[in-house]
Coordinates of C-alpha atoms and ligand atoms in Angstrom, one line a residue:
M29 CA -6.7 -28.1 0.7
S30 CA -3.4 -29.1 2.1
S31 CA -0.5 -26.9 2.9
V32 CA 3.0 -27.4 1.6
E33 CA 6.2 -27.5 3.6
L34 CA 8.6 -24.8 2.3
E35 CA 12.1 -23.7 3.3
T36 CA 13.6 -20.3 3.6
P37 CA 17.0 -19.4 5.1
Q38 CA 15.0 -18.8 8.3
G39 CA 13.9 -22.5 8.4
K40 CA 11.0 -24.7 7.4
Y41 CA 7.4 -23.7 7.6
S42 CA 4.0 -24.9 6.5
Q43 CA 2.5 -22.7 3.7
P44 CA -1.3 -22.9 3.2
T45 CA -2.1 -22.9 -0.6
G46 CA -5.9 -22.9 -0.7
L47 CA -8.5 -20.1 -0.9
F48 CA -9.4 -19.0 2.7
I49 CA -13.2 -18.9 2.7
N50 CA -15.4 -19.4 5.8
N51 CA -12.3 -20.0 7.9
E52 CA -11.2 -23.0 5.8
F53 CA -8.7 -23.4 3.1
V54 CA -10.4 -24.8 0.0
K55 CA -9.6 -25.6 -3.6
A56 CA -10.8 -23.3 -6.4
V57 CA -14.0 -24.5 -8.0
D58 CA -12.3 -25.2 -11.3
G59 CA -9.3 -26.7 -9.5
K60 CA -7.1 -24.0 -11.1
T61 CA -3.7 -23.1 -9.5
F62 CA -0.9 -20.8 -10.4
E63 CA 2.7 -20.6 -9.5
T64 CA 4.3 -17.7 -7.6
I65 CA 7.9 -16.9 -8.4
N66 CA 10.9 -16.2 -6.3
P67 CA 12.2 -13.0 -7.8
S68 CA 15.7 -13.6 -6.4
N69 CA 16.3 -16.7 -8.7
E70 CA 13.3 -16.5 -11.1
K71 CA 12.2 -20.0 -10.0
P72 CA 8.6 -21.1 -9.0
I73 CA 8.2 -21.4 -5.2
V74 CA 4.8 -23.2 -5.0
A75 CA 1.4 -23.3 -6.7
V76 CA -1.6 -21.8 -5.0
A77 CA -5.3 -22.0 -5.7
E78 CA -6.5 -19.5 -8.4
A79 CA -9.8 -17.9 -7.7
T80 CA -12.1 -17.1 -10.6
E81 CA -15.5 -15.4 -10.7
K82 CA -17.2 -18.5 -9.2
D83 CA -14.8 -18.5 -6.2
V84 CA -15.4 -14.8 -5.7
D85 CA -19.1 -15.5 -5.6
I86 CA -18.6 -18.2 -2.9
A87 CA -16.4 -15.9 -0.9
V88 CA -18.9 -13.0 -1.2
N89 CA -21.7 -15.3 -0.1
A90 CA -19.7 -16.3 2.9
A91 CA -19.0 -12.7 3.8
R92 CA -22.6 -11.7 3.2
K93 CA -23.9 -14.5 5.5
A94 CA -21.5 -13.5 8.2
F95 CA -22.4 -9.9 7.9
E96 CA -26.1 -10.5 8.1
G97 CA -25.7 -13.2 10.8
E98 CA -23.1 -13.9 13.4
W99 CA -20.9 -10.9 12.9
R100 CA -23.8 -8.5 13.7
K101 CA -24.1 -10.0 17.2
V102 CA -20.4 -9.6 18.0
T103 CA -19.9 -6.6 20.2
P104 CA -17.5 -3.8 19.3
E105 CA -15.4 -4.9 22.3
D106 CA -15.0 -8.3 20.9
R107 CA -14.1 -7.0 17.4
A108 CA -11.4 -5.1 19.2
K109 CA -10.3 -8.3 21.0
Y110 CA -10.1 -10.3 17.7
L111 CA -8.0 -7.6 16.0
S112 CA -5.7 -7.4 19.0
N113 CA -5.4 -11.3 19.0
L114 CA -4.5 -11.2 15.3
A115 CA -1.9 -8.5 15.9
N116 CA -0.4 -10.6 18.7
L117 CA -0.3 -13.7 16.6
M118 CA 1.3 -11.8 13.7
E119 CA 4.0 -10.7 16.1
K120 CA 4.4 -14.3 17.3
H121 CA 4.9 -15.4 13.7
L122 CA 6.9 -12.3 12.8
D123 CA 10.1 -14.1 11.5
T124 CA 8.1 -16.6 9.4
L125 CA 5.9 -13.9 7.9
A126 CA 8.9 -11.7 7.2
A127 CA 10.8 -14.7 5.6
I128 CA 7.7 -15.4 3.4
E129 CA 7.7 -11.7 2.2
S130 CA 11.4 -11.9 1.4
L131 CA 10.9 -15.2 -0.5
D132 CA 7.9 -14.2 -2.5
N133 CA 8.5 -10.4 -3.0
G134 CA 12.3 -10.2 -2.8
K135 CA 12.4 -7.5 -0.1
A136 CA 15.3 -7.5 2.3
F137 CA 14.5 -9.6 5.4
S138 CA 15.4 -6.8 7.8
M139 CA 12.9 -4.5 6.0
A140 CA 10.3 -7.3 5.8
K141 CA 10.4 -7.7 9.6
F142 CA 9.6 -4.0 9.9
D143 CA 6.7 -4.5 7.5
V144 CA 5.2 -7.3 9.6
S145 CA 5.7 -5.3 12.8
M146 CA 3.9 -2.3 11.2
A147 CA 1.1 -4.6 10.0
A148 CA 0.5 -6.0 13.4
R149 CA 0.6 -2.6 15.0
C150 CA -1.9 -1.3 12.5
L151 CA -4.3 -4.1 13.3
R152 CA -3.9 -3.4 17.0
Y153 CA -4.5 0.4 16.4
Y154 CA -7.8 -0.3 14.6
G155 CA -8.7 -2.8 17.3
G156 CA -8.5 0.3 19.6
W157 CA -11.0 2.1 17.4
A158 CA -13.6 -0.7 17.3
D159 CA -15.4 0.4 20.5
K160 CA -14.9 4.2 19.9
I161 CA -17.0 4.6 16.7
E162 CA -19.7 6.9 17.9
G163 CA -22.6 8.7 16.4
K164 CA -24.3 11.9 17.7
V165 CA -27.6 13.4 18.7
V166 CA -28.7 16.4 16.7
D167 CA -31.2 18.8 18.2
T168 CA -33.5 20.3 15.5
S169 CA -36.7 21.1 17.5
P170 CA -38.4 20.3 20.8
D171 CA -40.8 17.7 19.2
T172 CA -38.2 15.8 17.4
F173 CA -35.4 13.5 18.5
N174 CA -32.6 12.9 16.0
Y175 CA -29.6 10.7 16.1
V176 CA -27.0 9.9 13.5
K177 CA -25.4 6.4 13.7
K178 CA -22.3 5.2 12.0
E179 CA -23.1 1.8 10.5
P180 CA -20.8 -0.6 8.7
I181 CA -21.1 -0.6 4.9
G182 CA -21.4 -4.3 4.5
V183 CA -19.3 -6.7 2.4
C184 CA -16.0 -5.1 1.4
G185 CA -14.0 -6.2 -1.6
Q186 CA -10.3 -5.3 -1.1
I187 CA -7.7 -5.6 -3.8
I188 CA -4.1 -5.2 -2.8
P189 CA -0.7 -4.9 -4.6
W190 CA 2.5 -6.8 -4.3
N191 CA 4.9 -4.1 -3.0
F192 CA 3.9 -4.4 0.7
P193 CA 1.8 -7.6 0.7
I194 CA 1.3 -8.1 4.4
L195 CA 1.2 -4.4 5.3
M196 CA -1.5 -3.7 2.7
W197 CA -3.4 -6.7 3.9
S198 CA -3.6 -5.2 7.4
W199 CA -4.1 -1.6 6.2
K200 CA -7.2 -2.9 4.4
I201 CA -8.5 -5.4 7.0
G202 CA -7.9 -3.3 10.1
P203 CA -10.4 -0.4 9.6
A204 CA -12.9 -2.6 7.7
I205 CA -13.2 -5.0 10.6
A206 CA -13.0 -2.3 13.3
C207 CA -16.2 -0.8 11.8
G208 CA -18.1 -4.1 11.7
N209 CA -17.8 -5.0 8.0
T210 CA -16.9 -8.3 6.5
V211 CA -14.2 -8.7 3.9
V212 CA -13.1 -10.5 0.7
I213 CA -9.5 -9.6 0.1
K214 CA -7.6 -10.5 -3.0
T215 CA -3.8 -10.5 -2.8
A216 CA -1.6 -9.8 -5.8
E217 CA -0.8 -12.6 -8.1
Q218 CA 3.0 -12.0 -7.6
T219 CA 2.8 -12.3 -3.8
P220 CA 0.0 -14.5 -2.5
L221 CA 1.9 -16.3 0.2
S222 CA 2.0 -14.0 3.3
G223 CA -1.8 -13.2 3.0
L224 CA -2.6 -16.9 3.1
Y225 CA -0.2 -17.6 6.0
A226 CA -1.9 -14.7 8.0
A227 CA -5.3 -16.1 7.1
Q228 CA -4.7 -19.2 9.3
L229 CA -4.0 -16.7 12.1
V230 CA -7.4 -15.1 11.5
K231 CA -9.1 -18.4 12.5
E232 CA -6.8 -18.7 15.6
A233 CA -7.6 -15.1 16.6
G234 CA -11.2 -16.1 17.0
F235 CA -13.0 -14.4 14.1
P236 CA -16.2 -16.2 13.1
P237 CA -16.3 -17.9 9.7
G238 CA -16.9 -15.7 6.7
V239 CA -15.8 -12.4 8.3
I240 CA -12.3 -12.3 6.7
N241 CA -11.9 -14.3 3.4
V242 CA -8.6 -14.2 1.6
I243 CA -8.3 -15.3 -2.0
S244 CA -5.4 -15.5 -4.5
G245 CA -5.9 -14.8 -8.2
F246 CA -5.4 -12.5 -11.1
G247 CA -6.6 -9.0 -11.6
K248 CA -8.4 -9.4 -14.9
T249 CA -10.5 -12.4 -13.5
A250 CA -10.8 -12.4 -9.7
G251 CA -10.1 -8.7 -9.3
A252 CA -12.5 -7.6 -12.0
A253 CA -15.2 -10.0 -10.5
I254 CA -14.8 -8.1 -7.2
A255 CA -15.0 -4.7 -8.8
S256 CA -18.2 -5.5 -10.7
H257 CA -19.9 -7.7 -8.1
M258 CA -23.5 -6.9 -7.4
N259 CA -23.3 -8.1 -3.8
I260 CA -20.2 -6.2 -2.7
D261 CA -21.0 -2.9 -1.1
K262 CA -17.6 -1.3 -1.2
V263 CA -14.3 -1.8 -2.9
A264 CA -10.9 -0.6 -1.7
F265 CA -8.0 -0.8 -4.1
T266 CA -4.3 -0.1 -4.0
G267 CA -2.3 -0.3 -7.2
S268 CA -1.8 1.4 -10.6
T269 CA -3.8 4.4 -11.8
V270 CA -4.9 2.5 -14.9
T271 CA -6.4 -0.4 -12.8
G272 CA -7.9 2.2 -10.4
R273 CA -9.8 3.8 -13.3
S274 CA -11.1 0.4 -14.4
I275 CA -12.3 -0.4 -10.9
L276 CA -14.2 2.9 -10.7
K277 CA -15.8 2.2 -14.1
A278 CA -16.8 -1.3 -12.9
A279 CA -18.4 0.1 -9.8
A280 CA -20.3 2.7 -11.9
G281 CA -21.4 0.0 -14.3
S282 CA -22.6 -2.4 -11.6
N283 CA -24.2 -1.5 -8.2
L284 CA -22.4 1.8 -7.6
K285 CA -20.5 0.3 -4.8
K286 CA -18.5 2.8 -2.7
V287 CA -14.9 3.1 -4.0
T288 CA -11.6 4.1 -2.4
L289 CA -8.4 4.2 -4.4
E290 CA -4.8 4.5 -3.4
L291 CA -2.9 4.9 -6.6
G292 CA 0.4 5.9 -8.1
G293 CA 2.7 8.8 -7.6
K294 CA 5.6 10.7 -8.9
S295 CA 6.5 12.5 -5.8
P296 CA 8.9 15.5 -5.6
N297 CA 11.7 15.6 -3.0
I298 CA 12.9 19.2 -2.8
V299 CA 16.2 20.1 -1.2
F300 CA 16.9 23.8 -0.4
N301 CA 20.4 25.4 -0.1
D302 CA 20.0 25.7 3.6
A303 CA 19.1 22.0 4.2
D304 CA 21.2 19.9 6.6
I305 CA 22.9 18.2 3.7
D306 CA 23.8 14.9 5.4
N307 CA 20.3 14.5 6.7
A308 CA 18.8 15.4 3.3
I309 CA 21.0 13.0 1.4
S310 CA 20.1 10.2 3.8
W311 CA 16.4 10.8 3.4
V312 CA 16.6 11.3 -0.4
N313 CA 18.4 8.0 -0.7
F314 CA 15.8 6.3 1.5
G315 CA 13.0 8.1 -0.3
I316 CA 13.8 6.6 -3.6
F317 CA 15.7 3.3 -3.0
F318 CA 13.7 2.0 0.0
N319 CA 11.8 -1.2 -1.1
H320 CA 13.7 -1.1 -4.4
G321 CA 11.8 2.0 -5.5
Q322 CA 8.5 0.0 -5.4
C323 CA 6.6 2.5 -3.3
C324 CA 3.6 4.5 -4.4
C325 CA 5.1 7.5 -2.5
A326 CA 8.7 7.0 -3.7
G327 CA 10.5 10.3 -3.9
S328 CA 11.5 9.9 -7.6
R329 CA 11.8 13.6 -8.7
I330 CA 14.6 15.2 -6.8
Y331 CA 14.8 19.0 -7.1
V332 CA 18.0 20.5 -5.6
Q333 CA 18.5 24.3 -5.3
E334 CA 21.3 25.6 -7.5
G335 CA 23.7 26.6 -4.7
I336 CA 24.3 23.0 -3.6
Y337 CA 23.4 21.2 -6.8
E338 CA 26.9 19.9 -7.7
K339 CA 27.9 19.1 -4.2
F340 CA 24.6 17.3 -3.6
I341 CA 25.0 15.1 -6.7
E342 CA 28.5 14.1 -5.7
R343 CA 27.5 13.2 -2.2
F344 CA 24.3 11.4 -3.2
R345 CA 26.2 9.3 -5.7
Q346 CA 28.6 8.3 -2.9
R347 CA 25.7 7.5 -0.6
A348 CA 23.7 5.5 -3.1
Q349 CA 26.7 3.4 -4.1
K350 CA 26.8 2.1 -0.5
N351 CA 23.3 0.6 -0.8
V352 CA 24.0 -3.1 -0.8
V353 CA 22.0 -4.9 -3.6
G354 CA 21.7 -8.6 -3.4
D355 CA 20.2 -11.7 -1.6
P356 CA 17.3 -10.5 0.5
F357 CA 18.3 -12.8 3.3
A358 CA 21.9 -11.5 3.6
S359 CA 22.1 -9.4 6.7
D360 CA 23.6 -6.3 5.0
T361 CA 21.2 -6.2 2.0
F362 CA 19.3 -3.0 1.6
Q363 CA 17.9 -3.7 -1.9
G364 CA 16.7 -7.0 -3.2
P365 CA 15.3 -7.9 -6.7
Q366 CA 12.3 -6.2 -8.4
V367 CA 9.2 -8.3 -7.9
S368 CA 8.7 -9.8 -11.4
Q369 CA 10.1 -10.1 -14.9
L370 CA 7.3 -7.7 -16.0
Q371 CA 8.3 -5.0 -13.5
F372 CA 12.0 -5.6 -14.3
D373 CA 11.4 -5.1 -18.0
R374 CA 9.3 -2.0 -17.4
I375 CA 12.0 -0.4 -15.3
M376 CA 14.8 -1.3 -17.8
G377 CA 12.6 0.3 -20.5
Y378 CA 12.4 3.5 -18.5
I379 CA 16.2 3.5 -18.0
D380 CA 16.6 3.1 -21.8
A381 CA 14.2 5.9 -22.4
G382 CA 16.2 8.2 -20.0
K383 CA 19.4 7.4 -21.8
K384 CA 17.9 8.0 -25.2
E385 CA 16.3 11.3 -24.2
G386 CA 19.7 12.6 -23.2
A387 CA 19.6 12.4 -19.4
K388 CA 23.0 11.7 -17.8
V389 CA 23.5 8.5 -15.8
E390 CA 25.3 9.4 -12.6
I391 CA 25.3 5.9 -11.3
G392 CA 23.7 2.6 -12.2
G393 CA 21.6 2.2 -15.3
E394 CA 22.2 -1.5 -15.7
R395 CA 20.9 -4.9 -14.6
K396 CA 22.9 -6.3 -11.7
G397 CA 24.1 -9.9 -12.2
N398 CA 22.3 -12.3 -14.6
N399 CA 20.0 -14.3 -12.2
G400 CA 17.1 -12.7 -10.5
Y401 CA 15.5 -9.3 -11.2
F402 CA 18.2 -7.1 -9.7
I403 CA 18.7 -3.5 -10.9
E404 CA 21.5 -1.2 -9.9
P405 CA 20.4 1.9 -8.0
T406 CA 20.2 4.5 -10.8
I407 CA 20.5 8.3 -10.6
F408 CA 19.8 10.5 -13.7
S409 CA 20.8 14.1 -13.8
N410 CA 20.4 16.7 -16.6
V411 CA 16.7 15.8 -16.7
T412 CA 14.1 18.0 -18.2
E413 CA 10.5 18.2 -17.2
D414 CA 9.2 16.8 -20.5
M415 CA 11.2 13.6 -20.3
K416 CA 9.3 10.4 -19.7
I417 CA 11.4 9.5 -16.7
M418 CA 10.3 12.8 -15.1
Q419 CA 6.6 12.4 -15.8
E420 CA 5.8 8.7 -15.4
E421 CA 5.8 6.4 -12.4
I422 CA 8.8 4.0 -12.8
F423 CA 8.3 2.0 -9.6
G424 CA 11.9 1.0 -9.5
P425 CA 15.3 2.1 -8.1
V426 CA 15.5 5.0 -10.5
C427 CA 15.4 8.7 -9.8
S428 CA 15.8 12.0 -11.7
I429 CA 17.6 15.1 -10.3
S430 CA 17.2 18.6 -11.6
K431 CA 18.0 22.1 -10.4
F432 CA 15.8 24.9 -9.3
S433 CA 16.6 28.5 -8.3
T434 CA 13.7 30.1 -6.3
K435 CA 11.1 28.8 -3.8
E436 CA 8.4 29.7 -6.4
D437 CA 10.2 27.5 -8.9
A438 CA 10.3 24.6 -6.4
I439 CA 6.6 24.8 -5.8
R440 CA 5.8 25.0 -9.5
L441 CA 8.0 22.1 -10.4
G442 CA 6.7 20.1 -7.4
N443 CA 3.2 20.4 -8.7
T444 CA 3.8 19.6 -12.4
T445 CA 2.6 16.0 -12.6
T446 CA -1.0 14.7 -12.6
Y447 CA -0.2 12.8 -9.4
G448 CA -0.4 14.2 -5.8
L449 CA 0.4 11.4 -3.3
A450 CA 3.4 12.7 -1.4
A451 CA 6.1 15.3 -1.4
A452 CA 9.0 16.4 0.7
V453 CA 10.9 19.5 1.6
H454 CA 14.4 19.7 3.1
T455 CA 15.3 23.0 4.8
T456 CA 16.3 24.4 8.1
N457 CA 14.1 27.5 7.6
L458 CA 10.8 27.1 9.3
N459 CA 9.0 29.6 7.0
T460 CA 10.2 27.8 3.9
A461 CA 9.1 24.5 5.3
I462 CA 5.6 25.7 6.0
E463 CA 5.1 27.9 3.0
V464 CA 6.2 25.1 0.6
S465 CA 4.3 22.4 2.4
N466 CA 1.1 24.5 2.1
A467 CA 1.6 25.0 -1.6
L468 CA 2.4 21.4 -2.6
R469 CA -0.6 19.5 -3.8
A470 CA 0.0 16.2 -2.1
G471 CA -1.7 14.1 0.5
T472 CA 1.4 13.8 2.6
V473 CA 4.2 16.3 2.9
W474 CA 7.4 15.3 4.7
V475 CA 9.8 17.9 6.1
N476 CA 13.4 16.8 6.7
T477 CA 12.3 13.1 6.4
Y478 CA 10.8 10.7 3.9
N479 CA 8.6 7.6 3.7
T480 CA 7.9 7.8 7.4
L481 CA 4.4 6.6 7.4
H482 CA 2.5 5.8 10.6
H483 CA -0.8 4.0 11.1
Q484 CA -2.1 7.0 13.1
L485 CA -1.6 9.4 10.2
P486 CA -3.9 9.6 7.2
F487 CA -2.4 8.6 3.9
G488 CA -3.8 9.0 0.4
G489 CA -3.7 11.1 -2.7
F490 CA -4.6 14.5 -4.2
K491 CA -5.3 14.7 -7.9
E492 CA -5.0 11.4 -9.8
S493 CA -3.3 9.6 -6.9
G494 CA -6.5 8.4 -5.4
I495 CA -9.8 8.8 -3.7
G496 CA -10.2 8.7 0.1
R497 CA -7.7 8.2 2.9
E498 CA -6.3 5.2 4.5
L499 CA -4.9 4.9 8.1
G500 CA -5.6 7.1 11.0
E501 CA -9.2 8.0 12.1
A502 CA -9.8 9.1 8.5
A503 CA -10.0 5.5 7.3
L504 CA -13.0 4.8 9.4
D505 CA -15.0 7.2 7.2
N506 CA -14.4 4.8 4.3
Y507 CA -15.9 1.9 6.2
T508 CA -18.9 3.4 7.8
Q509 CA -22.0 5.0 6.5
L510 CA -24.3 7.4 8.3
K511 CA -27.8 6.6 9.2
T512 CA -30.0 9.5 10.3
V513 CA -32.9 8.5 12.6
N514 CA -35.5 11.2 13.0
I515 CA -38.2 10.6 15.7
R516 CA -41.3 12.6 15.9
L517 CA -42.3 13.3 19.6
G518 CA -45.1 15.8 19.2
D519 CA -48.5 15.7 17.5
A520 CA -48.9 15.0 13.9
L521 CA -47.6 17.9 11.9
F522 CA -50.2 18.0 9.2
G523 CA -53.3 17.2 11.3
Ligands
NAI25 P1 -2.1 -3.4 -10.8 O1 -2.7 -2.1 -10.4 O2 -2.6 -3.9 -12.1 O3 -2.3 -4.5 -9.7 C1 -2.6 -4.3 -8.4 C2 -3.7 -5.2 -7.9 O4 -4.8 -5.0 -8.7 C3 -3.3 -6.7 -8.0 O5 -4.0 -7.4 -6.9 C4 -4.0 -7.1 -9.3 O6 -4.3 -8.4 -9.4 C5 -5.3 -6.2 -9.3 N1 -5.8 -5.9 -10.6 C6 -5.2 -5.8 -11.8 N2 -6.1 -5.6 -12.8 C7 -7.3 -5.5 -12.2 C8 -8.6 -5.3 -12.7 N3 -8.9 -5.1 -14.0 N4 -9.7 -5.3 -11.9 C9 -9.4 -5.5 -10.5 N5 -8.2 -5.8 -10.0 C10 -7.2 -5.8 -10.8 O7 -0.5 -3.1 -10.9 P2 0.7 -4.0 -11.5 O8 0.4 -4.4 -12.9 O9 1.0 -5.1 -10.6 O10 1.8 -2.9 -11.5 C11 1.8 -1.9 -12.5 C12 2.2 -0.6 -12.0 O11 1.3 -0.1 -11.1 C13 3.5 -0.5 -11.3 O12 4.6 -0.3 -12.2 C14 3.3 0.8 -10.5 O13 3.6 1.9 -11.2 C15 1.9 0.7 -10.1 N6 1.6 0.1 -8.8 C16 1.3 1.0 -7.7 C17 1.2 0.5 -6.5 C18 0.9 1.4 -5.3 O14 1.3 1.0 -4.2 N7 0.2 2.5 -5.5 C19 1.3 -1.0 -6.2 C20 1.6 -1.8 -7.3 C21 1.7 -1.2 -8.6
MG26 MG1 6.4 -14.1 -5.9

């Protein structure tokens, strides 16, 4: 299937639009396509192939054939080389990939460049692991020899969201490939373009056909087909808790494929009286407004100790008002549009709910402009724990601030939701930092920082925020299974 020439403020480029299966771009079996929208102006960018169940089958067969065939013969050292080649190619195409992210997702170009760089570095990091995945010998008796191998799981179905399209692509592909699996990855219907662009680099990096297959399509069709597929051995998902539950059910109802889930959050960002206030405000601002609030780990519940509460709100208002909202390609833009009409409507619905429930709008609370899905950075104060805006994930540039008095209160409030993805503590007291970090039920706790993820550090959720960990050495556990080999050396045991 052909590619289409597109233009961004960064220049012209050639955008593949087919499904990437067996190292070729192909049409969907039914010839279906769908349009992806530019959230900055609400206009269609281009139509791409839409995978349905039949296309998922074809991609899974390709991945299975590669897994049972050529990929098995590839040495760990060569897996490392391909991942490293792919990382290098992504860096070579960094500006184009970043421009595609800004076009399709609406994120600021400066931030998108950072995403692409992180994506490349993540692939390189997992390339480094490929030849260091080792088993062990276990001694149980003199007449037995036992070893435990780490083997790949097989064909992995991977379903990713739209908030960090290329970064999630590489978080998923990196560890799966390092461990010797093959992949069918479905991008989000809102943001199919960067994953397809990167797919052509997969071929150039030297991967054999069928090892990495990239398909575009919708959740209820292509996504659901992956989750219930009888020939997929493992599914990895990032997205909403509701969809995560349906994937777990689909796995249970089909072949009991292994499941890892990275889901939502409603993360507390706790500021103590003794915090370095300038530093805290800067990270609180970045914690909620980075990526337009479209982060699973967004610091959306801000708890400030009573001694600095008034001062903090005033200073935070001033800081947030400086966040430039507008054209993702403008050099000073910090916040672009929300990704879609649906997300825009959801967020505006939450803002209305906050107003109706009696929270005070400190700044924002309105749409920005009348073209594109732009929303003003919004801070609510006078928020109580039972309010919808304090309990549910908003996934937009909206946060709630409330007051606490003691350390015990901060811990209790921090742990009140059903989520447990991330949390942060701002304090200059080491004891407070450690005591509160230990007590918070979250997969990541930041101290005097926020959103500072790194590919070497495990990331994932406590409670309803997920199952399993991505990144770091921990992600390798999701993509390997243990095989115990027990060899009898002595005489027959039972004569
Ligand atoms: P979603 O969870 O429905 O979509 C994420 C991915 O799952 C997409 O690729 C989608 O096509 C796929 N999907 C949807 N339904 C599926 C199904 N039944 N079976 C298999 N795959 C399916 O999220 P959506 O609707 O885009 O956003 C809704 C909310 O989810 C957001 O407001 C936010 O709260 C949360 N979310 C969280 C993310 C995170 O990073 N944890 C990312 C995106 C959304
Ligand atoms: Mg789009």
